[in-house]
């Protein structure tokens, strides 16, 4: 890949144990740039034997990795984080080339992803147990927390780096090893991160990336007894499937799944701030994030004023090549994603919605779409229940708080929700009433390594980041001892 300061970061092989290798049968998968459909390169289409070898190396490496102290693991993780910081621009270029997002967003994701490595390098030192007061004079009750062992991660294309480190960091800090299967559309960010982990001195087999047929690799990662936990981030449909595949071996599971975030603008809101927050939440990554505003509810009493402010901001957004510094919105990931956006929009307008801005493909390239606002959206439209995963803001209207809460909660999902209000009594009521794992109040950007990221209902379970995130990678052992 041209334009990299450190071309060695562009890996077209997988690191299995201590060797960068092709698939044993030489099979390869082509990877393209979603902005112009140019071929970026190829990655191995690994065989079952190749993936099973990675599992074996992971199991072997886990023993010595767990034997290190948390401080020793943390020091190696900090070296890894230092190398990521040093190579941030190259990592961002790789990400924009393979995923399409604006370069500024890629830089942001690299920093966000690295924050998990630094956070858990420290959290690993705080995996405390307990000594419980004796129930009898001769008995001692002690609680140990130990690493659960070999872990696997299956990650999506929309955040090719952060979804990797948000899983690998707590796993490694706890003394686990990790095998990662990135999305086939965006493998290079994962491979570059692992190359830097190797350079930092993280031992062979501790963190590996396997590329190839998703179903085949998934079958191995969900069924192999040696793998004790699977962490999946992706669609709810695939999450259900993987959950079922993990059942026979009772694997520990974390599921970060789909979303359908409501974004509520109450009449007491600062409308300028609300419009800025909606731009940030809705159009980040061209609307391809699990926590994007997916349904916008505007109180009827301020709808005209808010829509005027918001629509003008949407029309100012620039669509283009993510590598151009002025680009706000890059391409969608593939033709299927674009087709879905067009189908949802046609269904909505056929059923009476009105286009206030955008509404069609952009001429910047084949997979770009105009940032779009539609109003007069109703529950009868498919866009009310489906995750759009594109730059379209559907506007609903409501009269009172009770109606807004009822509408906001009317979904199988429960990942993120947002509302703007300067009435703090209302803020307490609304936050407590919203059935979501995360609530943004007067902000459209909530994600940080210090807070627990995750959902309820069919958005999954488990939490990533925060003081809670490492708990998913340890097992509690109760030791009862008669000291007579
Ligand atoms: N909750 C979160 O933190 C979060 C974060 C990012 C994305 N997502 C969700 O992910 C979805 C978009 O990402 P996507 O299109 O990559 O999702 P996806 O579910 O299609 O794919 C996610 C990962 O699963 C793999 N996969 C697909 N089928 C598989 C199978 N049968 N066995 C094993 N692995 C399989 C894919 O190759 C990819 O690596 C959206 O629904 C979005 O909301 C959620
Ligand atoms: O798409 C899902 C990501 O988790 C979004 S965020 O970058 O963590 O907000």
XYZ file of C-alpha atoms and ligand atoms in Angstrom:
537
model
C 0.000 0.000 0.000
C 1.552 3.305 -1.115
C 1.728 6.345 1.160
C 2.663 4.407 4.324
C 5.680 5.656 6.252
C 6.152 2.109 7.559
C 5.107 -0.221 4.697
C 5.798 -3.251 6.911
C 2.496 -2.542 8.652
C 0.592 -3.599 5.532
C 0.395 -7.358 6.108
C -1.013 -9.772 3.509
C -0.296 -12.812 5.677
C -1.594 -14.059 9.045
C 0.583 -14.383 12.128
C 0.114 -17.942 13.329
C 2.252 -18.433 16.436
C 5.584 -16.809 15.485
C 5.321 -17.099 11.694
C 3.679 -14.800 9.156
C 2.150 -17.205 6.666
C -0.161 -17.678 3.724
C -2.964 -20.233 3.781
C -1.389 -23.695 3.627
C -3.135 -24.245 0.291
C -2.206 -20.802 -1.011
C -5.831 -19.632 -1.223
C -6.332 -15.864 -0.967
C -9.159 -13.366 -0.523
C -9.176 -10.058 -2.391
C -9.750 -6.870 -0.372
C -11.044 -3.700 -2.054
C -11.334 -0.002 -1.226
C -15.070 0.788 -0.883
C -14.618 4.319 -2.242
C -13.316 3.366 -5.696
C -13.484 -0.460 -5.682
C -9.722 -0.611 -6.293
C -7.932 -3.747 -5.100
C -5.949 -2.980 -1.958
C -4.427 -6.463 -1.702
C -5.149 -9.986 -0.550
C -5.205 -11.927 2.723
C -5.016 -15.672 3.364
C -8.152 -17.770 2.985
C -6.968 -20.038 5.781
C -7.810 -23.715 5.865
C -9.355 -25.556 8.816
C -5.924 -26.995 9.616
C -4.417 -23.497 9.653
C -7.093 -22.257 12.084
C -6.802 -25.337 14.277
C -3.050 -24.746 14.445
C -3.718 -21.214 15.691
C -5.987 -22.609 18.412
C -3.287 -25.048 19.502
C -0.647 -22.293 19.643
C -3.040 -20.079 21.607
C -3.656 -22.827 24.168
C 0.065 -23.442 24.558
C 0.946 -19.751 24.867
C -1.794 -19.079 27.409
C -0.031 -21.101 30.114
C 3.118 -18.979 30.146
C 1.212 -15.756 29.480
C -0.963 -16.348 32.554
C 2.157 -17.145 34.583
C 3.436 -13.608 34.040
C 2.430 -11.040 36.616
C -0.246 -8.492 35.736
C 2.485 -5.858 35.852
C 4.618 -7.781 33.340
C 1.648 -8.193 30.987
C 0.710 -4.560 31.495
C 4.218 -3.374 30.640
C 4.170 -5.288 27.358
C 0.713 -3.875 26.591
C 1.967 -0.353 27.244
C 4.824 -0.954 24.765
C 2.217 -2.129 22.264
C 0.205 1.047 22.876
C 3.332 3.188 22.432
C 3.979 1.583 19.030
C 0.352 2.152 18.025
C 0.707 5.830 18.920
C 3.970 6.039 16.960
C 2.297 4.468 13.887
C -1.081 6.182 14.273
C -1.052 7.898 10.846
C -0.183 4.706 8.968
C -2.838 2.771 10.896
C -5.393 5.463 10.060
C -4.500 5.361 6.345
C -4.840 1.566 6.307
C -8.248 1.869 7.968
C -9.580 4.527 5.592
C -8.382 2.562 2.558
C -10.119 -0.649 3.659
C -13.230 0.755 5.388
C -13.768 4.126 3.702
C -14.333 6.365 6.727
C -12.929 9.892 6.755
C -9.236 9.941 7.713
C -9.953 12.168 10.708
C -12.392 9.517 11.970
C -9.817 6.799 11.392
C -7.282 8.740 13.453
C -9.935 9.077 16.142
C -10.661 5.361 16.099
C -6.986 4.470 16.437
C -6.758 6.705 19.510
C -10.035 5.332 20.902
C -8.943 1.741 20.271
C -5.560 2.367 21.889
C -7.234 3.812 24.978
C -8.529 0.302 25.766
C -5.016 -1.137 25.680
C -3.711 1.509 28.086
C -6.812 1.233 30.294
C -6.635 -2.549 30.671
C -2.831 -2.581 31.000
C -3.628 -0.964 34.343
C -6.924 -2.703 35.125
C -5.139 -6.077 35.002
C -3.371 -5.075 38.196
C -6.717 -4.598 39.952
C -8.245 -8.034 39.432
C -8.755 -8.411 43.176
C -10.107 -11.439 45.028
C -11.664 -11.556 48.489
C -11.040 -12.991 51.958
C -14.433 -13.589 53.579
C -14.753 -13.552 57.416
C -14.666 -17.133 58.725
C -17.995 -18.824 59.344
C -16.248 -21.223 61.740
C -12.965 -20.643 63.625
C -11.236 -23.394 61.675
C -12.458 -22.331 58.240
C -11.074 -19.798 55.797
C -13.055 -18.587 52.756
C -10.985 -17.121 49.939
C -12.076 -15.923 46.487
C -9.577 -16.073 43.635
C -10.031 -14.565 40.172
C -8.160 -16.410 37.436
C -7.981 -15.954 33.637
C -10.570 -18.065 31.843
C -7.994 -19.166 29.270
C -8.077 -19.159 25.449
C -10.502 -16.597 24.045
C -11.825 -15.875 20.573
C -13.191 -12.698 19.041
C -15.263 -12.167 15.908
C -15.461 -8.527 14.909
C -17.290 -6.293 12.396
C -16.014 -4.099 9.553
C -17.289 -0.749 10.812
C -14.613 -0.260 13.498
C -11.725 -2.382 12.240
C -9.336 -1.458 15.080
C -11.371 -0.467 18.139
C -13.541 -3.589 18.098
C -10.332 -5.646 18.158
C -8.585 -3.843 21.022
C -11.833 -3.504 23.049
C -11.720 -7.309 23.298
C -8.023 -8.176 23.130
C -6.974 -5.654 25.787
C -9.024 -7.023 28.712
C -8.297 -10.585 27.618
C -4.514 -10.115 27.557
C -4.516 -8.056 30.749
C -6.362 -10.843 32.579
C -3.859 -13.491 31.390
C -5.922 -14.902 28.532
C -4.840 -15.372 24.924
C -6.941 -14.196 21.982
C -7.657 -15.432 18.456
C -9.338 -12.774 16.348
C -11.419 -13.208 13.199
C -11.901 -9.751 11.687
C -14.472 -8.970 9.023
C -13.330 -10.041 5.576
C -13.878 -6.493 4.309
C -11.400 -4.965 6.795
C -8.603 -7.362 7.792
C -5.606 -5.064 7.451
C -6.174 -2.992 10.584
C -6.234 -6.169 12.682
C -3.111 -7.562 10.997
C -1.241 -4.271 11.500
C -2.195 -4.197 15.190
C -0.919 -7.736 15.687
C 2.315 -6.866 13.863
C 2.861 -4.095 16.410
C 1.995 -6.438 19.282
C 4.685 -8.814 18.015
C 7.158 -5.895 17.778
C 6.290 -4.860 21.353
C 7.425 -8.269 22.556
C 4.049 -9.832 23.271
C 4.952 -13.533 22.989
C 4.037 -15.708 20.018
C 0.580 -17.233 20.174
C -0.798 -14.716 22.688
C -2.673 -12.692 20.050
C -3.355 -14.059 16.567
C -5.530 -12.999 13.634
C -7.146 -15.564 11.329
C -8.697 -14.579 7.997
C -10.877 -16.633 5.682
C -14.311 -18.191 5.467
C -16.388 -16.748 8.300
C -18.663 -19.748 8.786
C -15.792 -22.255 8.800
C -13.683 -20.226 11.217
C -16.751 -19.504 13.338
C -17.529 -23.205 13.590
C -14.045 -23.856 14.966
C -14.038 -20.887 17.365
C -17.489 -21.766 18.750
C -16.990 -25.521 19.067
C -13.362 -26.131 20.092
C -13.216 -27.193 23.777
C -9.919 -25.369 24.241
C -11.650 -22.029 23.615
C -13.355 -20.915 26.834
C -14.911 -17.643 25.698
C -16.205 -15.987 22.559
C -16.655 -12.232 22.290
C -18.731 -11.251 19.262
C -19.519 -7.841 17.878
C -21.824 -7.702 14.912
C -25.427 -8.101 13.844
C -28.060 -9.557 16.116
C -28.858 -12.285 13.577
C -25.290 -13.585 13.546
C -25.076 -13.144 17.312
C -28.045 -15.485 17.774
C -26.384 -18.052 15.504
C -23.043 -17.928 17.311
C -24.738 -18.104 20.703
C -26.386 -21.355 19.627
C -23.085 -22.704 18.295
C -21.400 -21.991 21.650
C -24.074 -23.823 23.638
C -22.709 -27.388 23.273
C -19.412 -26.391 24.941
C -20.999 -23.858 27.340
C -18.595 -21.104 26.375
C -18.573 -17.803 28.226
C -20.054 -15.265 25.826
C -20.129 -11.522 25.223
C -22.462 -10.208 22.531
C -22.293 -6.612 21.279
C -25.050 -6.607 18.715
C -27.278 -4.387 16.636
C -28.953 -1.166 17.656
C -31.914 1.057 16.841
C -31.102 4.185 18.831
C -33.823 6.763 19.491
C -32.724 10.416 19.576
C -35.344 12.532 21.407
C -35.437 16.345 21.207
C -37.646 17.815 23.931
C -38.979 21.372 23.726
C -36.674 22.463 26.584
C -33.591 21.435 24.584
C -30.889 23.791 23.368
C -31.828 23.253 19.694
C -28.449 24.263 18.278
C -26.698 21.796 20.594
C -29.250 19.103 19.811
C -28.714 19.557 16.084
C -24.941 19.329 16.517
C -25.335 16.227 18.681
C -27.584 14.617 16.092
C -25.097 15.344 13.294
C -22.347 13.683 15.361
C -24.441 10.663 16.307
C -26.199 10.113 12.982
C -23.491 10.722 10.385
C -20.364 9.351 12.072
C -18.848 6.653 9.828
C -21.538 7.484 7.221
C -24.161 6.330 9.705
C -22.534 2.893 10.004
C -22.186 2.588 13.756
C -24.185 0.466 16.169
C -24.927 3.534 18.317
C -25.994 5.898 15.532
C -29.261 7.740 16.019
C -31.638 5.526 14.044
C -34.976 7.213 14.906
C -35.259 10.959 15.664
C -38.204 12.046 17.820
C -38.865 15.809 17.837
C -41.461 17.416 20.134
C -44.171 18.927 17.936
C -43.993 22.352 19.608
C -40.437 22.953 18.297
C -40.370 20.787 15.169
C -40.206 23.549 12.522
C -37.439 25.471 14.301
C -35.367 22.352 14.984
C -35.750 20.938 11.466
C -34.649 24.247 9.953
C -31.463 24.288 12.087
C -30.716 20.570 11.578
C -31.398 20.418 7.834
C -29.048 23.345 7.136
C -26.256 21.530 9.011
C -26.903 18.309 7.072
C -26.723 20.145 3.740
C -23.273 21.486 4.723
C -21.784 17.988 5.148
C -19.214 17.000 2.494
C -19.344 13.554 0.881
C -16.201 12.161 -0.738
C -13.065 10.075 -0.532
C -12.117 9.443 3.090
C -8.524 10.297 2.213
C -9.509 13.901 1.355
C -9.119 16.135 4.398
C -12.427 17.958 3.751
C -14.528 14.785 3.596
C -17.107 14.323 6.359
C -18.855 11.276 4.934
C -17.207 8.456 3.004
C -18.753 5.528 1.132
C -20.930 2.762 2.495
C -19.159 -0.550 2.854
C -20.731 -2.344 -0.098
C -23.565 -2.464 -2.640
C -25.840 -4.436 -0.276
C -25.575 -1.662 2.301
C -26.502 0.947 -0.311
C -29.395 -1.152 -1.610
C -30.742 -1.460 1.952
C -30.650 2.329 2.434
C -32.444 2.902 -0.885
C -35.093 0.280 -0.113
C -35.807 1.758 3.338
C -36.036 5.258 1.884
C -38.352 4.204 -0.952
C -40.614 2.326 1.480
C -40.807 5.414 3.717
C -41.587 7.882 0.916
C -44.067 5.479 -0.682
C -45.863 5.461 2.686
C -45.918 9.248 2.965
C -42.576 10.457 4.352
C -41.137 13.706 2.942
C -37.494 14.189 1.904
C -36.125 17.416 3.464
C -32.464 16.910 2.406
C -30.536 14.456 0.230
C -32.471 11.359 -0.749
C -30.316 9.786 -3.438
C -26.896 8.384 -4.279
C -24.029 10.890 -4.322
C -21.927 11.337 -7.435
C -18.612 11.193 -5.527
C -18.423 7.438 -6.166
C -20.543 4.329 -6.635
C -21.029 3.629 -2.915
C -21.537 7.169 -1.627
C -24.944 8.437 -0.513
C -26.188 11.939 0.214
C -26.731 12.748 3.904
C -30.510 12.551 4.063
C -33.322 13.848 6.278
C -36.901 12.613 5.943
C -39.832 13.860 8.034
C -43.337 12.656 8.779
C -42.036 9.148 9.456
C -44.461 6.702 11.076
C -44.276 3.278 12.723
C -45.809 1.686 9.589
C -42.554 2.317 7.720
C -39.754 -0.295 7.722
C -37.247 2.429 8.632
C -38.886 2.615 12.065
C -37.793 -0.893 13.027
C -34.712 -1.681 10.941
C -31.116 -0.660 11.653
C -30.454 1.732 8.760
C -26.658 1.637 8.855
C -26.501 4.585 6.468
C -26.607 8.435 6.419
C -30.392 8.797 6.763
C -32.132 10.638 9.633
C -35.838 9.682 9.885
C -37.795 12.310 11.862
C -40.845 11.363 13.952
C -42.950 13.876 15.900
C -44.398 13.502 19.417
C -46.550 15.579 21.765
C -45.533 14.621 25.313
C -42.876 12.791 27.354
C -44.913 9.632 27.891
C -45.432 9.234 24.138
C -41.719 9.796 23.463
C -40.675 7.140 25.982
C -43.226 4.629 24.671
C -42.094 5.113 21.078
C -38.393 5.074 21.990
C -38.718 1.748 23.807
C -40.813 0.099 21.069
C -37.975 -1.988 19.583
C -36.281 -5.355 20.140
C -32.982 -3.511 20.537
C -31.546 -1.820 23.617
C -28.045 -0.551 22.937
C -27.895 3.284 22.995
C -30.477 6.063 23.352
C -30.128 9.856 23.361
C -32.206 12.793 24.499
C -31.787 16.555 24.732
C -33.517 18.407 27.547
C -32.550 21.192 29.978
C -35.184 20.041 32.463
C -33.186 17.939 34.939
C -36.189 16.428 36.658
C -37.217 15.232 33.200
C -33.652 13.968 32.613
C -33.914 11.652 35.613
C -37.352 10.382 34.560
C -36.355 9.796 30.943
C -32.998 8.151 31.717
C -34.608 5.726 34.145
C -37.462 4.929 31.732
C -35.367 4.264 28.621
C -34.729 0.492 28.108
C -31.145 0.787 26.861
C -27.661 -0.108 28.064
C -26.351 3.406 27.428
C -28.079 6.808 27.470
C -26.646 10.071 26.123
C -28.150 13.213 27.685
C -27.384 16.480 25.866
C -24.633 14.672 23.957
C -24.532 12.455 20.882
C -21.105 10.981 21.634
C -20.973 8.640 24.622
C -18.256 6.054 23.951
C -15.138 6.007 26.129
C -12.861 3.337 27.596
C -13.711 4.365 31.152
C -17.434 3.593 30.856
C -19.180 0.222 30.267
C -20.211 -0.190 26.618
C -23.007 -2.649 25.936
C -26.696 -3.254 25.542
C -29.813 -4.977 26.833
C -32.672 -6.813 25.121
C -31.564 -8.084 21.672
C -28.552 -5.780 21.536
C -26.697 -8.378 23.565
C -25.023 -8.720 26.945
C -21.636 -8.187 28.549
C -19.770 -4.914 28.908
C -16.603 -3.657 27.229
C -14.311 -1.042 28.738
C -14.597 0.402 32.265
C -13.831 -1.410 35.529
C -16.455 -3.992 34.486
C -14.891 -5.049 31.183
C -12.193 -7.342 32.579
C -14.725 -9.398 34.566
C -15.746 -11.092 31.300
C -12.243 -12.584 31.061
C -11.816 -13.998 34.569
C -13.308 -16.949 36.414
C -14.134 -16.771 40.133
C -12.802 -19.620 42.270
C -13.955 -20.120 45.860
C -11.346 -21.782 48.161
C -12.633 -23.094 51.507
C -9.858 -24.259 53.831
C -9.940 -26.019 57.208
C -6.798 -24.709 58.892
C -6.771 -27.128 61.862
N -22.867 -3.484 19.724
C -21.713 -3.121 19.216
O -20.753 -2.765 19.922
C -21.524 -3.155 17.731
C -20.374 -2.575 17.203
C -20.204 -2.604 15.800
C -21.162 -3.195 14.970
N -22.246 -3.751 15.525
C -23.271 -4.346 14.677
O -22.658 -5.110 13.612
C -23.464 -5.035 12.445
C -22.623 -4.567 11.270
O -21.419 -5.295 11.190
P -21.332 -6.522 10.198
O -22.090 -6.291 8.972
O -19.885 -6.894 10.065
O -22.079 -7.653 11.058
P -22.119 -9.201 10.753
O -22.850 -9.793 11.877
O -22.568 -9.492 9.375
O -20.567 -9.678 10.815
C -19.838 -9.472 11.996
C -18.687 -10.484 12.000
O -19.249 -11.780 12.025
C -18.700 -12.552 10.981
N -19.681 -13.555 10.564
C -20.721 -13.414 9.721
N -21.396 -14.591 9.609
C -20.744 -15.482 10.400
C -20.923 -16.858 10.721
N -21.923 -17.574 10.192
N -20.045 -17.451 11.594
C -19.037 -16.750 12.118
N -18.804 -15.442 11.864
C -19.645 -14.829 11.007
C -18.347 -11.557 9.910
O -17.376 -12.104 9.029
C -17.798 -10.422 10.755
O -16.468 -10.704 11.103
C -24.576 -4.049 12.769
O -25.739 -4.737 13.158
C -24.028 -3.273 13.960
O -25.053 -2.731 14.757
C -22.473 -3.736 16.899
O -20.418 0.540 16.037
C -20.211 0.339 17.194
C -19.071 0.964 17.932
O -18.968 0.292 19.162
C -19.313 2.421 18.035
S -18.292 3.272 19.139
O -17.126 3.751 18.344
O -17.851 2.352 20.215
O -19.095 4.387 19.644
